[in-house]
Coordinates of C-alpha atoms and ligand atoms in Angstrom, one line a residue:
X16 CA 16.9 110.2 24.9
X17 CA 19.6 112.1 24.0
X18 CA 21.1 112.6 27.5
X19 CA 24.3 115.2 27.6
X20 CA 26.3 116.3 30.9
X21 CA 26.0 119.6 31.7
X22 CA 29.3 120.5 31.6
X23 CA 29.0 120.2 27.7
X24 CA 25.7 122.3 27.3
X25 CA 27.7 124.7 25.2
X26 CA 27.5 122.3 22.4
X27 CA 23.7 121.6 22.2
X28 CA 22.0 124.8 22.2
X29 CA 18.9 125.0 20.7
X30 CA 18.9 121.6 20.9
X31 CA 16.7 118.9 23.1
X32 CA 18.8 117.4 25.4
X33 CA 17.9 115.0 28.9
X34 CA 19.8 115.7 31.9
X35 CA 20.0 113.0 34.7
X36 CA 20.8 114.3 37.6
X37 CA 20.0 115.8 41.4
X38 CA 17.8 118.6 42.7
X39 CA 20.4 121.0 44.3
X40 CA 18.3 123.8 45.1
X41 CA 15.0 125.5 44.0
X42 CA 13.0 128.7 43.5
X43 CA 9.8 129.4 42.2
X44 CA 8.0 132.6 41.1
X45 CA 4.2 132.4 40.4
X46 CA 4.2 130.0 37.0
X47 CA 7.8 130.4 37.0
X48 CA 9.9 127.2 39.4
X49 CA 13.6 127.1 39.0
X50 CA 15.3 124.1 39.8
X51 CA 18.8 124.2 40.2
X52 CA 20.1 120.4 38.4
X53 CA 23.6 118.9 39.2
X54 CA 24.7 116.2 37.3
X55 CA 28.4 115.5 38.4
X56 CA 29.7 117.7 36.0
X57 CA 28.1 120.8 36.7
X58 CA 24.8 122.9 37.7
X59 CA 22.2 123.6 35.4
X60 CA 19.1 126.2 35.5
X61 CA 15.9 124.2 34.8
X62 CA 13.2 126.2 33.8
X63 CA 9.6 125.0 34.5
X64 CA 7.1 127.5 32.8
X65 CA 3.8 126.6 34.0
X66 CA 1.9 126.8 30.3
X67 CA 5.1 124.4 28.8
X68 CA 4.3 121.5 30.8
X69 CA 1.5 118.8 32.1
X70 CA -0.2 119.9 35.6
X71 CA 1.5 116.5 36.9
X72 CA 4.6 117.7 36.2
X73 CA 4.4 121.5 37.0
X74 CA 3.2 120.1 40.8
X75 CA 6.2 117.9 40.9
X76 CA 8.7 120.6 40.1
X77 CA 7.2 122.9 42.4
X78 CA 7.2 120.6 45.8
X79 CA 10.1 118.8 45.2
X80 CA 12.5 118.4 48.3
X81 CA 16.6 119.1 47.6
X82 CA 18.4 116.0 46.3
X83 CA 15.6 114.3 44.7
X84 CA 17.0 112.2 41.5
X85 CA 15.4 113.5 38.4
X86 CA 15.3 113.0 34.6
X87 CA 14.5 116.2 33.3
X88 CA 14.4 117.0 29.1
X89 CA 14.1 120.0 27.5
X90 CA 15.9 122.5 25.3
X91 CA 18.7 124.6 25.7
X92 CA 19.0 128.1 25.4
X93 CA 21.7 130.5 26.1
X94 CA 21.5 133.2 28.5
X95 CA 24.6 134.9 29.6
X96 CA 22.6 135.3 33.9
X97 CA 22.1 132.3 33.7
X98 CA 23.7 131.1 37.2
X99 CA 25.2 127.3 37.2
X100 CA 28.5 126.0 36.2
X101 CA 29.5 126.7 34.0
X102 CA 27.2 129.4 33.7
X103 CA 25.2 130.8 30.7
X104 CA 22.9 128.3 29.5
X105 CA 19.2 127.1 30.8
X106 CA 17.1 124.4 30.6
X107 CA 13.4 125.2 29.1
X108 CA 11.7 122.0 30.6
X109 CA 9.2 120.1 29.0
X110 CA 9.1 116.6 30.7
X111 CA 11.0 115.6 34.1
X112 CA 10.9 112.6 35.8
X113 CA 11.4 111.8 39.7
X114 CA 13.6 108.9 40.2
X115 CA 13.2 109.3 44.3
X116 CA 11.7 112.4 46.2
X117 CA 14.4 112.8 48.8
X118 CA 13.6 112.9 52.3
X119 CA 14.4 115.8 54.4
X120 CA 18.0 116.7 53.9
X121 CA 20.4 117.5 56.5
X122 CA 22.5 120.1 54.6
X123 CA 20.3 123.4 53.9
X124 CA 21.5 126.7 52.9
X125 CA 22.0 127.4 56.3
X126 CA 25.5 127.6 57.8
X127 CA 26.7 124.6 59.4
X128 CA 29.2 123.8 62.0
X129 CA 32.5 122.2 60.4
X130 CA 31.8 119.3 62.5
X131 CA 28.3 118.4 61.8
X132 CA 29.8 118.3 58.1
X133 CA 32.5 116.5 58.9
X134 CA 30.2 114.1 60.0
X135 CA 28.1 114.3 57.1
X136 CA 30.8 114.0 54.8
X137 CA 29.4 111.4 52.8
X138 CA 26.6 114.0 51.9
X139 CA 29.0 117.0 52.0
X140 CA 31.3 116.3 48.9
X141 CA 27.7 117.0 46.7
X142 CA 27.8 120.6 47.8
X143 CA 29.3 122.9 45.1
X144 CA 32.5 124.2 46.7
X145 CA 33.1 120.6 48.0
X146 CA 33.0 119.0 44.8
X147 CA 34.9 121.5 42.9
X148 CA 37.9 121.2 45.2
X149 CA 37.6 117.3 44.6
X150 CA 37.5 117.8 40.5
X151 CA 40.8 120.3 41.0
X152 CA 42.1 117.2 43.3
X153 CA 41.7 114.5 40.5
X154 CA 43.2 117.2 37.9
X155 CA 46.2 117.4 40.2
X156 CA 46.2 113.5 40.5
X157 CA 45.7 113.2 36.4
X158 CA 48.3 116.1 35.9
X159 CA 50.9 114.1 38.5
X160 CA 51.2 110.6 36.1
X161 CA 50.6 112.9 33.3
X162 CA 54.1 114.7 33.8
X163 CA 55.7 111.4 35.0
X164 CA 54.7 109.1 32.3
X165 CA 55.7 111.6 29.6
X166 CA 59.0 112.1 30.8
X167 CA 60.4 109.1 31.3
X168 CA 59.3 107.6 35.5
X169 CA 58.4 104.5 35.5
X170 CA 55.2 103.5 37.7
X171 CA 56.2 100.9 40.4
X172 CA 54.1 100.0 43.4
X173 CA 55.6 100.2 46.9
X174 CA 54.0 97.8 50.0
X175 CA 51.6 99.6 52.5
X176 CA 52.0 96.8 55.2
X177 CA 55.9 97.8 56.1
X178 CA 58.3 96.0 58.3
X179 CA 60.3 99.4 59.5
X180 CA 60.2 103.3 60.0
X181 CA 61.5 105.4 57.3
X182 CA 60.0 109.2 58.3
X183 CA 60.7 109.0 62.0
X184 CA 59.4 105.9 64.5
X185 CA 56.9 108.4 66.5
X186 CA 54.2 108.5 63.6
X187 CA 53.8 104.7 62.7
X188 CA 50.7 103.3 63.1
X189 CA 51.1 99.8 64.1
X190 CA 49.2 96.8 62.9
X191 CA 48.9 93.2 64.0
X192 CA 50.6 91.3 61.4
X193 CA 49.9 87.5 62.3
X194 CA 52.2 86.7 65.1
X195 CA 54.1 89.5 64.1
X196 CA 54.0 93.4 64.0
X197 CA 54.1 95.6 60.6
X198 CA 53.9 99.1 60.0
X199 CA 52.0 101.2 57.6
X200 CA 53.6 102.7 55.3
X201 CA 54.8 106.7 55.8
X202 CA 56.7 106.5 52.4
X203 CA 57.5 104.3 49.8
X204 CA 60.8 105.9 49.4
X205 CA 62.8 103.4 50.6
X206 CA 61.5 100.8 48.0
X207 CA 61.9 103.4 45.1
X208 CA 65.4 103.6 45.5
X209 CA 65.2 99.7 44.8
X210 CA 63.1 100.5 41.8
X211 CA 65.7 103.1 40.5
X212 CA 68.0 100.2 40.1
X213 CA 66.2 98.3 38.0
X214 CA 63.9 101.0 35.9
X215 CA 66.3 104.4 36.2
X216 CA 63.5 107.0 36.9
X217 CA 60.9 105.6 39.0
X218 CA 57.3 106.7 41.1
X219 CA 55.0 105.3 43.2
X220 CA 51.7 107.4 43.7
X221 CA 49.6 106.2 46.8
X222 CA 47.7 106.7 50.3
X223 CA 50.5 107.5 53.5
X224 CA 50.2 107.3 56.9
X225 CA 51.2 109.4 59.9
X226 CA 50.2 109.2 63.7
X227 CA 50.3 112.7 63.5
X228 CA 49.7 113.9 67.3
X229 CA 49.0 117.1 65.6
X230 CA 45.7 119.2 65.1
X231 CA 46.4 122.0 62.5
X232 CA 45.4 122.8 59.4
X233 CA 48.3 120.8 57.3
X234 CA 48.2 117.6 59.1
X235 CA 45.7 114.4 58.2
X236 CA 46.9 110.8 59.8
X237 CA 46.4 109.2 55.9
X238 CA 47.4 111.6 52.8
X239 CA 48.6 111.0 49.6
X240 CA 52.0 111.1 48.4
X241 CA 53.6 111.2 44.8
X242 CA 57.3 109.9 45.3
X243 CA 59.6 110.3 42.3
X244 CA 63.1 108.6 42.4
X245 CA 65.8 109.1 40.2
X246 CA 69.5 107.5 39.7
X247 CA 72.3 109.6 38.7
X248 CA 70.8 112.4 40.1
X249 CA 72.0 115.0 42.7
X250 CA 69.8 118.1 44.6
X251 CA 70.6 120.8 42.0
X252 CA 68.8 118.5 39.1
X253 CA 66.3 117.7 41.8
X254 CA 65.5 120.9 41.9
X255 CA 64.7 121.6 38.1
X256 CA 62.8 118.0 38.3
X257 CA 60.2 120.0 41.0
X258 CA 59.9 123.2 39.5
X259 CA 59.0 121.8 36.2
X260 CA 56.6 119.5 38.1
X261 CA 54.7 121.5 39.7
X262 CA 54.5 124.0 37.1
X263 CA 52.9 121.1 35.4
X264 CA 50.4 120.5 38.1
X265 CA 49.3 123.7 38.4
X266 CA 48.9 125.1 34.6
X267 CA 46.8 122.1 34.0
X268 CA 44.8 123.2 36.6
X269 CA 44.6 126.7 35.1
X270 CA 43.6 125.4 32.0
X271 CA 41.1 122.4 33.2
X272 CA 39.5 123.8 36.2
X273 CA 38.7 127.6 35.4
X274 CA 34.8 127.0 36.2
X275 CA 36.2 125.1 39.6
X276 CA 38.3 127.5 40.7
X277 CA 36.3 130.1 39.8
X278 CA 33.2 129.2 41.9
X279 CA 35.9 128.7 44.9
X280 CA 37.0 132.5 44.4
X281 CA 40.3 131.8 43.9
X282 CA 42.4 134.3 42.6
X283 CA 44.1 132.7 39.8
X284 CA 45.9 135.2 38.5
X285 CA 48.6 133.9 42.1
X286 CA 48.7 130.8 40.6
X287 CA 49.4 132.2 36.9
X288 CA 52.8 133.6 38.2
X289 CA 53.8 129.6 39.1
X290 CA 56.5 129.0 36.7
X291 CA 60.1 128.5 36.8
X292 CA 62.5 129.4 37.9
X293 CA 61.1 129.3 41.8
X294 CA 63.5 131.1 44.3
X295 CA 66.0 129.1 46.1
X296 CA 67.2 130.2 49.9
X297 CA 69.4 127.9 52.1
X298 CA 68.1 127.3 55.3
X299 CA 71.1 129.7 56.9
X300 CA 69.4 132.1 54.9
X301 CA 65.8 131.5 56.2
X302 CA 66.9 131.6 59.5
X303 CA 68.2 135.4 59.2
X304 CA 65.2 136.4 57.3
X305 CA 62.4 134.9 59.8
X306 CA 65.0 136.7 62.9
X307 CA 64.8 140.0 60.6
X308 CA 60.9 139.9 60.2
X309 CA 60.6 138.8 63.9
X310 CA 62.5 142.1 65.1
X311 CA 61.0 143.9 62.4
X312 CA 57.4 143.2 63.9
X313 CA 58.8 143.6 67.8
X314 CA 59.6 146.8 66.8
X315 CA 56.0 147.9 65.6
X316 CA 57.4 148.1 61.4
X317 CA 55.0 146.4 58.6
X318 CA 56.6 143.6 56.6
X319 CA 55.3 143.6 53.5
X320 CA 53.8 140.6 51.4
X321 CA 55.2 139.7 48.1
X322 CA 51.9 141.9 46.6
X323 CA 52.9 144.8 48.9
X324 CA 49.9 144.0 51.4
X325 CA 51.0 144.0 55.1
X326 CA 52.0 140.2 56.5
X327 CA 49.3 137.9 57.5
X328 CA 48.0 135.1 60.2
X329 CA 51.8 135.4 62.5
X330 CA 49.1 136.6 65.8
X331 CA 52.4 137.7 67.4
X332 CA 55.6 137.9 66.5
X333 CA 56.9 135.5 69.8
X334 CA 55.4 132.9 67.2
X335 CA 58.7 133.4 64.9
X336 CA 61.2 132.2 67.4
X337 CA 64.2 130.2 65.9
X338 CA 67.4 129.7 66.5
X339 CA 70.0 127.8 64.3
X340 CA 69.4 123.9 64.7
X341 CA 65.7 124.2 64.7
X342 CA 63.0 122.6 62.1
X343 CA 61.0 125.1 60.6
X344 CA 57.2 125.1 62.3
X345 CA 53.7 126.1 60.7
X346 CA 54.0 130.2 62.0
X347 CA 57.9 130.3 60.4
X348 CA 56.7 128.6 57.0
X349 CA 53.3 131.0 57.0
X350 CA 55.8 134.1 57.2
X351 CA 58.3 133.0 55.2
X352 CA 56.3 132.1 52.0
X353 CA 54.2 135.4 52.1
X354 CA 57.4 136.9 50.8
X355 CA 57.5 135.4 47.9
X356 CA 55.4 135.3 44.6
X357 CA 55.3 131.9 43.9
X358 CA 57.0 128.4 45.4
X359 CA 60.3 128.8 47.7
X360 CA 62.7 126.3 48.0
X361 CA 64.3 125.9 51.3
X362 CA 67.2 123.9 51.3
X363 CA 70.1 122.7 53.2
X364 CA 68.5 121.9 56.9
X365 CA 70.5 120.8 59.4
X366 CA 71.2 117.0 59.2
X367 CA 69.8 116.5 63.2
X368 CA 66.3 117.7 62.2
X369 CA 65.9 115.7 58.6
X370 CA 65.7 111.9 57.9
X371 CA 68.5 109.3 58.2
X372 CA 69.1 108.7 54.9
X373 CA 69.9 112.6 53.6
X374 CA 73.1 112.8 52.0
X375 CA 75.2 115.5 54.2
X376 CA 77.6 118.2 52.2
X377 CA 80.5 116.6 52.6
X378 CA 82.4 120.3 53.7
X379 CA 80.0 121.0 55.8
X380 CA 78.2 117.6 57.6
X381 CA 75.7 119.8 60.1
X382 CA 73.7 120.7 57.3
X383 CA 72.3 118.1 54.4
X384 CA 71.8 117.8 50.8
X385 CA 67.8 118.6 51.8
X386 CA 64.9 121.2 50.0
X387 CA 61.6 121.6 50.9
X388 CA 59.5 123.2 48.5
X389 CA 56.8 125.8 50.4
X390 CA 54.0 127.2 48.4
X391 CA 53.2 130.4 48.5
X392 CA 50.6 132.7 50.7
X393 CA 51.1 131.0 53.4
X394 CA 50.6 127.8 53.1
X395 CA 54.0 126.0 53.2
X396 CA 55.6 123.0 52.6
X397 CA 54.6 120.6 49.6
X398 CA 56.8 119.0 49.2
X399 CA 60.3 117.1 51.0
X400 CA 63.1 115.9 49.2
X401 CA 66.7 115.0 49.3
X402 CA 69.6 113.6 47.6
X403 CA 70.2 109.9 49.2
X404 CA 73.5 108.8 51.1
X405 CA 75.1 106.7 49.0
X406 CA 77.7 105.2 50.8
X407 CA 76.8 102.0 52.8
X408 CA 79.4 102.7 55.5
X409 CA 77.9 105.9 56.1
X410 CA 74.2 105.1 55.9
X411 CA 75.1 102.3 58.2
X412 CA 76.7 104.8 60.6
X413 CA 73.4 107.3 60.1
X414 CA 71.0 104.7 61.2
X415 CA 72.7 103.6 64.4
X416 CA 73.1 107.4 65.2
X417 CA 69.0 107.4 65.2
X418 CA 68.7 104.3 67.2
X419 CA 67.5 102.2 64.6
X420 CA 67.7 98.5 64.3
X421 CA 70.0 97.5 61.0
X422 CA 67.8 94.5 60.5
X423 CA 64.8 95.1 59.0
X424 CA 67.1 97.8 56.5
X425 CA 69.6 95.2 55.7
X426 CA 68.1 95.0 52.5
X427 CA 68.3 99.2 52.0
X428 CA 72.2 98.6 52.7
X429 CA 72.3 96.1 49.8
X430 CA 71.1 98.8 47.4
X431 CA 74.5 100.5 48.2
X432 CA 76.5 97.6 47.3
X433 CA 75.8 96.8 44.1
X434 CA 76.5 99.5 41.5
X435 CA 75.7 102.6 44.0
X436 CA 74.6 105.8 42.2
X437 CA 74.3 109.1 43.9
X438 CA 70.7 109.2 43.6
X439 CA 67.5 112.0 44.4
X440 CA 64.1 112.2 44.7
X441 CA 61.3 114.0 46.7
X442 CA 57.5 113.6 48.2
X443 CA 54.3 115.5 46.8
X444 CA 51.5 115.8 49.6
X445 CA 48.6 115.9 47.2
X446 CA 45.8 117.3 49.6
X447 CA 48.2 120.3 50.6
X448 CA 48.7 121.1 46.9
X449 CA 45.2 120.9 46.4
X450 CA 44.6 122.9 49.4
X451 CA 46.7 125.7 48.0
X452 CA 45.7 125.7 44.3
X453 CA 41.7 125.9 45.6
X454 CA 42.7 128.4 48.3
X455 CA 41.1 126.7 51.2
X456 CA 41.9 127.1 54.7
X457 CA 42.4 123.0 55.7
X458 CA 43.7 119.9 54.3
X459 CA 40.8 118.5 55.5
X460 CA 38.5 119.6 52.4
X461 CA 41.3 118.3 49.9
X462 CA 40.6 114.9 50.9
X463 CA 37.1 113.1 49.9
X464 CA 36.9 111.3 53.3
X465 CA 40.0 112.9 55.5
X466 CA 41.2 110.9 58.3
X467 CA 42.6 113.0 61.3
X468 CA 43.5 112.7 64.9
X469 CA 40.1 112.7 66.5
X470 CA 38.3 111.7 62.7
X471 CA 37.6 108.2 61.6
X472 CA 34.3 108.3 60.4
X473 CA 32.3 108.0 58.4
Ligands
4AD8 O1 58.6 115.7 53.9 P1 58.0 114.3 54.0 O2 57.9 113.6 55.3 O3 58.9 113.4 53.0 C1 58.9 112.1 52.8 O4 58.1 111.3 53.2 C2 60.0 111.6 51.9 N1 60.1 110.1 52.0 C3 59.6 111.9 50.5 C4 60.6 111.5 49.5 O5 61.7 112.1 49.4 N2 60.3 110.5 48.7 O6 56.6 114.3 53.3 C5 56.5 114.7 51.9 C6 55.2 115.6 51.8 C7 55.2 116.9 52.6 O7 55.9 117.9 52.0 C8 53.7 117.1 52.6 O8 53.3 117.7 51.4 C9 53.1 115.7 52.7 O9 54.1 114.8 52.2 N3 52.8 115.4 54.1 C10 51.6 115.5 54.6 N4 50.4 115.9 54.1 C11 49.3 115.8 54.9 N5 49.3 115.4 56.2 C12 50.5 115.0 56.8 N6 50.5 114.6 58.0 C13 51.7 115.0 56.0 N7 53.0 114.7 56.2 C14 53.6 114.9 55.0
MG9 MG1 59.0 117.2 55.2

């Protein structure tokens, strides 16, 4: 049996090859049945002729129900209509095998609420535009230690089971921890600026959580997180670090998921335009602009996208209010990155709204040595990151002013004891990038099995 994945049909045509795989859909014309094959790695025509095969057979192909397993062998021709993906080649059966006829299934052709496939999830991810945003996800995931390996970040593990808050203490979930309480983790920041001490350049790469009280279309309560760290580093070099990064990420995607992306629509040539150098704005300066768009829209004028196309999703323009002092929400982040052609670095927030532990400008303490990175169209920010405080008087002084206990950090105060470095280093929110690459509305779909406010199963 000389059993080949779709995806590499391109290879063996002309040849006969076995495919092993899953009924997706099916068709049939007089002596003519088409069955639509997926293996994992793509979706293959299947030709069953009725004069090339055994009776047996010909009935089985013709009556069998969507996501039966098969064994199906025949030879492959090219044919540029040939639908699949990638597309272009067919299957002229001679022989196929049922593994298991599959009982009735739940997900037809029919549209389905977003619900009832939420709550079919398990079944869900076999659907074509679900899988292909999961392939872009473990590209992005591949392309993530790809970049860090080569250049120098060590791998190190951080805990999940936490004794303390680092992002904020109203989005900890907490667990029962014998006799005690623990937290799980919402960053393993804290534990890579131990690791930067000992290995210089350091990552960890793992599932987050957030008791995120928030329903929208960027939050999920577990997400994953890519955390670089780096000693001797300040925001400016921070900066480059990102750029490079996640021009990385998203030319391997380019070049790895074409068939993927292109089955999700996406308009790649958006994503083609990601390379450095991304613009920079300080937050003062995001401020004016989202006032001067605001007015702009009060008073009836069209702002104009980066690609000249009117200003999307901002309902109305109330939706923009901001004043000095305030954290960017989801409407200000959709405006603002519509104006731009590719990633937008934001940076210098005020010290108030970001985490303890961001080093302030030392001429100017309101604001801190902060930058988010938003993507563009829309959908915001990717990635938080920071240059560290590096002082332990200071950092000691930062905590208290967020009411937090010094115990359970004593040991983040040691790091700034013993051979202190000024020191960087930023978060990756893997489902939102893939969100963005694929172009898809939620978060939700960029996780296999997304956990959310109201969503725990299955
Ligand atoms: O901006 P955040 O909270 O930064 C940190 O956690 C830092 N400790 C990172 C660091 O400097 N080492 O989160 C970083 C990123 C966000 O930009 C976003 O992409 C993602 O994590 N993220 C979420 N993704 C999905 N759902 C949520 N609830 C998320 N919260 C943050
Ligand atoms: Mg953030």
């Amino acid at each position: 049996m000389n059993v080949v994945p779709i995806r590499e049909l391109a290879r063996h045509v002309g040849e006969t090859v076995t495919l092993r795989g899953w009924l997706y859909n099916r068709t049939a014309k007089g002596k003519l049945v088409f069955l639509q094959v997926r293996d994992g790695s793509g979706i293959c025509q299947c030709v069953v002729f009725k004069p090339n095969v055994s009776d047996a057979v010909f009935q089985a192909a013709d009556k069998l129900p969507q996501e039966s397993s098969l064994i199906v062998t025949g030879t492959v021709r090219a044919d540029a209509r040939a639908p699949g993906v990638p597309g272009g080649y067919e299957l002229d059966v001679a022989s196929l095998e049922v593994i298991q006829r599959a009982e009735e299934y739940p997900i037809g052709p029919k549209e389905h609420g977003v619900e009832f496939l939420m709550d079919h999830r398990h079944l869900w991810i076999r659907s074509s535009r679900q899988w292909a945003v999961l392939r872009v996800r473990a590209t992005v995931m591949r392309a993530i230690r790809e970049w860090l390996d080569a250049h120098g970040f060590i791998e190190v593990t951080t805990p999940i089971l936490t004794p303390s808050a680092a992002e904020g203490t109203t989005t900890l979930f907490k667990v029962d921890y014998f006799d005690d309480t623990a937290y799980l983790a919402q960053t393993g920041q804290l534990y890579n600026e131990a690791g930067i001490f000992a290995f210089g350049k350091v990552y960890c790469f793992g599932p987050t959580f957030r008791a995120e009280r928030s329903k929208t279309r960027r939050h999920l309560t577990e997400f994953w997180m890519v955390e670089p760290e780096i000693a001797f580093c300040g925001l400016d070099e921070l900066l480059e670090i990102e750029e490079q990064f996640v021009t990385h990420i998203v030319q391997t995607c380019l070049r790895q998921n074409a068939e993927e992306l292109k089955l999700l629509g996406r308009d790649t040539s958006r994503l083609e335009r990601v390379v450095p150098p991304f613009p920079r704005l300080t937050y003062d300066e995001a401020i004016q602009t989202l006032q001067h768009i605001q007015a702009q829209l009060q008073a009836g004028q069209i702002v104009r996208r980066a690609d000249g196309q009117p200003l999307q999703d901002i309902p109305d323009p109330s939706l923009l209010d901001i004043t000095w002092g305030m954290d960017f929400g989801s409407p200000h982040e959709t405006a603002l990155t519509q104006l731009y052609d590719r990633p937008v670095f934001v940076t210098g927030f005020p010290t108030a709204v970001k985490a303890f532990y961001m080093q302030p400008y030392p001429d100017r303490p309101e604001v801190c040595k902060s930058a988010d990175l938003l993507a563009p169209e829309g959908y915001g920010e990717i990635i938080g990151g920071s240059e560290r405080i590096s002082d332990a008087a200071l950092l000691e002084q930062r905590l208290r002013e967020h009411g937090l206990p010094l115990e359970p950090y004593a040991w983040y105060l040691d790091l700034r004891r013993y051979g202190s470095v000024p020191h960087s280093g930023f978060g990756l929110g893997v489902e939102r990038t893939v969100a963005w690459i694929c172009g898809i509305e939620h978060v939700r779909e960029a996780s296999p099995f997304p956990r959310l406010l109201n969503r725990i199963y299955p």
